[in-house]
Amino acid sequence: METPDHSGLTRAAGAMRRRVVLSAVAAVSGVLLLAAAGVAACSVATRDTAPTSQEAGIAGVEGASADPSASGSPSAGPSVVPPTNCGRYAFTKASTSTLRSSKKKAFAFYFPPYPISIDNKDPSGDYWAKWTTEADRLASGTKQGEEMLDRPLTRAPLSGDWRQKDFETEIRQAIDIGLDGFIWEYHSVSSDARWTQLPVMLAAAKAVDPGFRIMLSPDLQQGASTTQTSIVADVLKVKNEPAIYRVDGKIVLAPFYPERVAASFWDGVRTTLASSGVPSVLVPIFLSGSPNSRAPAWNASVYGYSLWGNRWVSGADTVRKGAVEAHANGRKYMAPIAFEDTRIYDGRYWEASNSGALRATLEKAIAGDADWIALITWNDYTESWMAPSKGRGYAVADTVAYYTSWFKTGRRPSLVRDALYYFHRSHRTDAPYDTSKQQIAMHIPYGDSASNKVELLAFLSAPGKLVIKQGNTVSTKDVTAAGMVSFSVAMVPGTTPSFELQRSGKIVQALQSKVPIKAKVTHQDMMYRAGGGTSCGGKA
């Protein structure tokens, strides 16, 4: 199925982003939610007692499905079993050398303007803090609320070359979840941060792990005014850097939205590079289309295909089909993987169904035998990001780690310990908000309709009972086999969800959400928050 054409969408982050870099353009399309595999059978029950004063009278709140035989109030809490089997992940992660030896490769699209720190100041008053406060947004005149909903994990000011140290941190995070490198987007402008920080990133890769790679993604200026000469000149500047990603000795060029110019433009770039002794291959990241639709004009020019990709759960099979089509045309396929996409700068979001879109696209990439995967993105906090962050902790990254291991080894990882993760928003999508302070209503332009669920994503080493508590509403699911399972229930405004894994009447692991579910808000916030990990040794 051909990805719909959404070339009218922009990836520019409004006025705020224009203060930092030149505007860019992007879009999303199509993802099918897969049922969690590895779980033999489950049964669900919900106990819903009388609402609290906060919960009463809230119109439109979804009711959790009730079990007629359930007790009218929660029973006395079970005892807690102290953790003993500690570890970072629920599975035993293969060594970096083992994962890197796989012919399958995993990358993340890196957006240079949004590193861990912009100014090396205390997080309470740094540039990120300005971007995530209402005052700065109101000063811009849009009254849309926070400019960004999330930020990288914070740290205290550093001494020395703090920019390189921050890149080193991100490289370690990427390696830890099984990534082979970053796709580095840049403009061929000497003053642009996307280009000026590339040498620092290359130095960081060399310092942390000489095997970590940087794939070049030369981006066209608005209006596609970038010249072949400027692209060639930039590549020649880094041609001898060992961290630059190559296949068969050829530098990989992965431009975003390359169809703004004809395939012959990129042929010219590669021909000129070759005349300078620098062979290259092209793996374009198309804004829209499919390998089959692009092949007539592009197949002779490319080593492989990729797309900006999907963000909702009803069209994930486009990821599998993309790989099948690319292979049928004799080319590689880099499958796009995303967690969600929410853009407060223009009022759009796409329904990701908690962790559903992430899991679905990864499973379809595996099913389609994709050659590479690309996380879209690592750190574009105005749209779609997957790096460890303040609002999601390591929940997204840990889930990616499970799938990259599966993708590279060809085997679903066996679970040796338990891990619990939650994914939910801070309010229902139809919660009342202050229209005098928010001028642009958040809306879904296309894709799946809004969902208002609290999800517990559990990695279980053995059967057990999953519990989600929201005030007096207690929902349970009996899981009869080890494996990964997604357990979702309706959100209950006015509560803060908590989660448990029980065995033999005892609590094996407990997890408390850091995100209250509000009944009404000043500004809409469609971002999915997340958290969790293993009971000991994991990262919340």
PDB file of N, CA, C and O in Angstrom, residues 103-107 180-182 202 211-216 241-253 281 283 303 334 371-372:
ATOM      1  N   LYS A 103      24.112  -8.402  10.346  1.00  0.00           N
ATOM      2  CA  LYS A 103      23.943  -7.652   9.107  1.00  0.00           C
ATOM      3  C   LYS A 103      22.817  -6.631   9.227  1.00  0.00           C
ATOM      4  O   LYS A 103      22.725  -5.682   8.438  1.00  0.00           O
ATOM      5  N   LYS A 104      21.926  -6.821  10.207  1.00  0.00           N
ATOM      6  CA  LYS A 104      20.865  -5.852  10.466  1.00  0.00           C
ATOM      7  C   LYS A 104      21.447  -4.667  11.234  1.00  0.00           C
ATOM      8  O   LYS A 104      22.240  -4.855  12.171  1.00  0.00           O
ATOM      9  N   LYS A 105      21.040  -3.454  10.866  1.00  0.00           N
ATOM     10  CA  LYS A 105      21.576  -2.258  11.514  1.00  0.00           C
ATOM     11  C   LYS A 105      20.445  -1.392  12.049  1.00  0.00           C
ATOM     12  O   LYS A 105      19.339  -1.364  11.496  1.00  0.00           O
ATOM     13  N   ALA A 106      20.744  -0.687  13.126  1.00  0.00           N
ATOM     14  CA  ALA A 106      19.746   0.172  13.771  1.00  0.00           C
ATOM     15  C   ALA A 106      20.351   1.551  14.017  1.00  0.00           C
ATOM     16  O   ALA A 106      21.439   1.667  14.591  1.00  0.00           O
ATOM     17  N   PHE A 107      19.625   2.574  13.580  1.00  0.00           N
ATOM     18  CA  PHE A 107      20.087   3.953  13.707  1.00  0.00           C
ATOM     19  C   PHE A 107      18.984   4.806  14.331  1.00  0.00           C
ATOM     20  O   PHE A 107      17.837   4.390  14.444  1.00  0.00           O
ATOM     21  N   ASP A 180      23.468   1.246  16.180  1.00  0.00           N
ATOM     22  CA  ASP A 180      24.781   1.258  15.532  1.00  0.00           C
ATOM     23  C   ASP A 180      25.281   2.664  15.262  1.00  0.00           C
ATOM     24  O   ASP A 180      26.473   2.855  15.002  1.00  0.00           O
ATOM     25  N   GLY A 181      24.378   3.644  15.281  1.00  0.00           N
ATOM     26  CA  GLY A 181      24.812   5.000  15.009  1.00  0.00           C
ATOM     27  C   GLY A 181      23.660   5.980  14.939  1.00  0.00           C
ATOM     28  O   GLY A 181      22.492   5.619  15.126  1.00  0.00           O
ATOM     29  N   PHE A 182      24.002   7.232  14.675  1.00  0.00           N
ATOM     30  CA  PHE A 182      23.036   8.304  14.471  1.00  0.00           C
ATOM     31  C   PHE A 182      23.001   8.699  12.994  1.00  0.00           C
ATOM     32  O   PHE A 182      24.023   8.659  12.301  1.00  0.00           O
ATOM     33  N   LEU A 202      31.553  13.633  15.947  1.00  0.00           N
ATOM     34  CA  LEU A 202      32.525  12.661  15.450  1.00  0.00           C
ATOM     35  C   LEU A 202      33.617  12.401  16.485  1.00  0.00           C
ATOM     36  O   LEU A 202      34.047  11.253  16.674  1.00  0.00           O
ATOM     37  N   GLY A 211      33.506   2.079  17.012  1.00  0.00           N
ATOM     38  CA  GLY A 211      32.593   1.343  16.152  1.00  0.00           C
ATOM     39  C   GLY A 211      31.256   2.021  15.943  1.00  0.00           C
ATOM     40  O   GLY A 211      30.454   1.582  15.114  1.00  0.00           O
ATOM     41  N   PHE A 212      30.982   3.084  16.689  1.00  0.00           N
ATOM     42  CA  PHE A 212      29.725   3.815  16.547  1.00  0.00           C
ATOM     43  C   PHE A 212      29.820   4.709  15.323  1.00  0.00           C
ATOM     44  O   PHE A 212      30.811   5.398  15.109  1.00  0.00           O
ATOM     45  N   ARG A 213      28.765   4.727  14.512  1.00  0.00           N
ATOM     46  CA  ARG A 213      28.821   5.397  13.227  1.00  0.00           C
ATOM     47  C   ARG A 213      27.864   6.590  13.123  1.00  0.00           C
ATOM     48  O   ARG A 213      26.812   6.624  13.764  1.00  0.00           O
ATOM     49  N   ILE A 214      28.239   7.523  12.258  1.00  0.00           N
ATOM     50  CA  ILE A 214      27.418   8.692  11.947  1.00  0.00           C
ATOM     51  C   ILE A 214      27.075   8.647  10.459  1.00  0.00           C
ATOM     52  O   ILE A 214      27.965   8.722   9.605  1.00  0.00           O
ATOM     53  N   MET A 215      25.786   8.501  10.150  1.00  0.00           N
ATOM     54  CA  MET A 215      25.314   8.495   8.770  1.00  0.00           C
ATOM     55  C   MET A 215      24.966   9.926   8.376  1.00  0.00           C
ATOM     56  O   MET A 215      24.218  10.599   9.091  1.00  0.00           O
ATOM     57  N   LEU A 216      25.482  10.370   7.270  1.00  0.00           N
ATOM     58  CA  LEU A 216      25.261  11.749   6.825  1.00  0.00           C
ATOM     59  C   LEU A 216      23.879  11.905   6.194  1.00  0.00           C
ATOM     60  O   LEU A 216      23.477  11.112   5.338  1.00  0.00           O
ATOM     61  N   GLU A 241      37.025  10.809   8.012  1.00  0.00           N
ATOM     62  CA  GLU A 241      36.615  10.510   9.388  1.00  0.00           C
ATOM     63  C   GLU A 241      36.176   9.046   9.495  1.00  0.00           C
ATOM     64  O   GLU A 241      35.264   8.611   8.785  1.00  0.00           O
ATOM     65  N   PRO A 242      36.809   8.267  10.360  1.00  0.00           N
ATOM     66  CA  PRO A 242      36.465   6.837  10.457  1.00  0.00           C
ATOM     67  C   PRO A 242      35.057   6.574  10.963  1.00  0.00           C
ATOM     68  O   PRO A 242      34.499   5.502  10.686  1.00  0.00           O
ATOM     69  N   ALA A 243      34.450   7.522  11.681  1.00  0.00           N
ATOM     70  CA  ALA A 243      33.121   7.302  12.234  1.00  0.00           C
ATOM     71  C   ALA A 243      32.008   7.474  11.205  1.00  0.00           C
ATOM     72  O   ALA A 243      30.862   7.092  11.456  1.00  0.00           O
ATOM     73  N   ILE A 244      32.317   8.053  10.041  1.00  0.00           N
ATOM     74  CA  ILE A 244      31.299   8.223   9.006  1.00  0.00           C
ATOM     75  C   ILE A 244      30.855   6.842   8.516  1.00  0.00           C
ATOM     76  O   ILE A 244      31.683   5.984   8.198  1.00  0.00           O
ATOM     77  N   TYR A 245      29.546   6.630   8.424  1.00  0.00           N
ATOM     78  CA  TYR A 245      29.034   5.310   8.067  1.00  0.00           C
ATOM     79  C   TYR A 245      29.228   5.034   6.575  1.00  0.00           C
ATOM     80  O   TYR A 245      28.902   5.859   5.717  1.00  0.00           O
ATOM     81  N   ARG A 246      29.742   3.860   6.298  1.00  0.00           N
ATOM     82  CA  ARG A 246      29.977   3.404   4.939  1.00  0.00           C
ATOM     83  C   ARG A 246      29.450   1.986   4.756  1.00  0.00           C
ATOM     84  O   ARG A 246      29.393   1.220   5.716  1.00  0.00           O
ATOM     85  N   VAL A 247      29.111   1.653   3.526  1.00  0.00           N
ATOM     86  CA  VAL A 247      28.833   0.269   3.155  1.00  0.00           C
ATOM     87  C   VAL A 247      29.750  -0.069   1.985  1.00  0.00           C
ATOM     88  O   VAL A 247      29.829   0.690   1.017  1.00  0.00           O
ATOM     89  N   ASP A 248      30.469  -1.150   2.138  1.00  0.00           N
ATOM     90  CA  ASP A 248      31.428  -1.566   1.104  1.00  0.00           C
ATOM     91  C   ASP A 248      32.384  -0.433   0.747  1.00  0.00           C
ATOM     92  O   ASP A 248      32.742  -0.231  -0.428  1.00  0.00           O
ATOM     93  N   GLY A 249      32.773   0.333   1.767  1.00  0.00           N
ATOM     94  CA  GLY A 249      33.721   1.417   1.564  1.00  0.00           C
ATOM     95  C   GLY A 249      33.124   2.686   0.986  1.00  0.00           C
ATOM     96  O   GLY A 249      33.854   3.649   0.742  1.00  0.00           O
ATOM     97  N   LYS A 250      31.804   2.710   0.799  1.00  0.00           N
ATOM     98  CA  LYS A 250      31.146   3.871   0.199  1.00  0.00           C
ATOM     99  C   LYS A 250      30.362   4.633   1.258  1.00  0.00           C
ATOM    100  O   LYS A 250      29.615   4.031   2.039  1.00  0.00           O
ATOM    101  N   ILE A 251      30.528   5.950   1.295  1.00  0.00           N
ATOM    102  CA  ILE A 251      29.822   6.790   2.264  1.00  0.00           C
ATOM    103  C   ILE A 251      28.326   6.764   1.967  1.00  0.00           C
ATOM    104  O   ILE A 251      27.893   6.937   0.818  1.00  0.00           O
ATOM    105  N   VAL A 252      27.525   6.555   3.000  1.00  0.00           N
ATOM    106  CA  VAL A 252      26.073   6.529   2.851  1.00  0.00           C
ATOM    107  C   VAL A 252      25.527   7.940   3.008  1.00  0.00           C
ATOM    108  O   VAL A 252      25.790   8.615   4.017  1.00  0.00           O
ATOM    109  N   LEU A 253      24.745   8.382   2.045  1.00  0.00           N
ATOM    110  CA  LEU A 253      24.041   9.658   2.111  1.00  0.00           C
ATOM    111  C   LEU A 253      22.558   9.362   2.259  1.00  0.00           C
ATOM    112  O   LEU A 253      21.972   8.663   1.423  1.00  0.00           O
ATOM    113  N   VAL A 281      26.841   6.021  -1.701  1.00  0.00           N
ATOM    114  CA  VAL A 281      25.563   5.417  -2.060  1.00  0.00           C
ATOM    115  C   VAL A 281      24.457   6.271  -1.462  1.00  0.00           C
ATOM    116  O   VAL A 281      24.668   6.993  -0.476  1.00  0.00           O
ATOM    117  N   VAL A 283      20.646   6.491   0.223  1.00  0.00           N
ATOM    118  CA  VAL A 283      19.506   5.852   0.896  1.00  0.00           C
ATOM    119  C   VAL A 283      18.557   6.975   1.298  1.00  0.00           C
ATOM    120  O   VAL A 283      18.569   7.460   2.423  1.00  0.00           O
ATOM    121  N   TYR A 303      20.739   2.981  -3.299  1.00  0.00           N
ATOM    122  CA  TYR A 303      21.188   1.721  -2.695  1.00  0.00           C
ATOM    123  C   TYR A 303      20.044   1.098  -1.899  1.00  0.00           C
ATOM    124  O   TYR A 303      19.925  -0.112  -1.793  1.00  0.00           O
ATOM    125  N   MET A 334      15.354   0.672   4.894  1.00  0.00           N
ATOM    126  CA  MET A 334      15.536   1.171   6.258  1.00  0.00           C
ATOM    127  C   MET A 334      14.154   1.543   6.791  1.00  0.00           C
ATOM    128  O   MET A 334      13.551   2.523   6.368  1.00  0.00           O
ATOM    129  N   ASP A 371      16.236  -4.353   6.359  1.00  0.00           N
ATOM    130  CA  ASP A 371      17.689  -4.440   6.506  1.00  0.00           C
ATOM    131  C   ASP A 371      18.185  -3.567   7.641  1.00  0.00           C
ATOM    132  O   ASP A 371      19.065  -3.970   8.413  1.00  0.00           O
ATOM    133  N   TRP A 372      17.642  -2.362   7.726  1.00  0.00           N
ATOM    134  CA  TRP A 372      17.997  -1.412   8.779  1.00  0.00           C
ATOM    135  C   TRP A 372      16.708  -0.870   9.375  1.00  0.00           C
ATOM    136  O   TRP A 372      15.640  -0.942   8.758  1.00  0.00           O
TER     137      TRP A 372
END
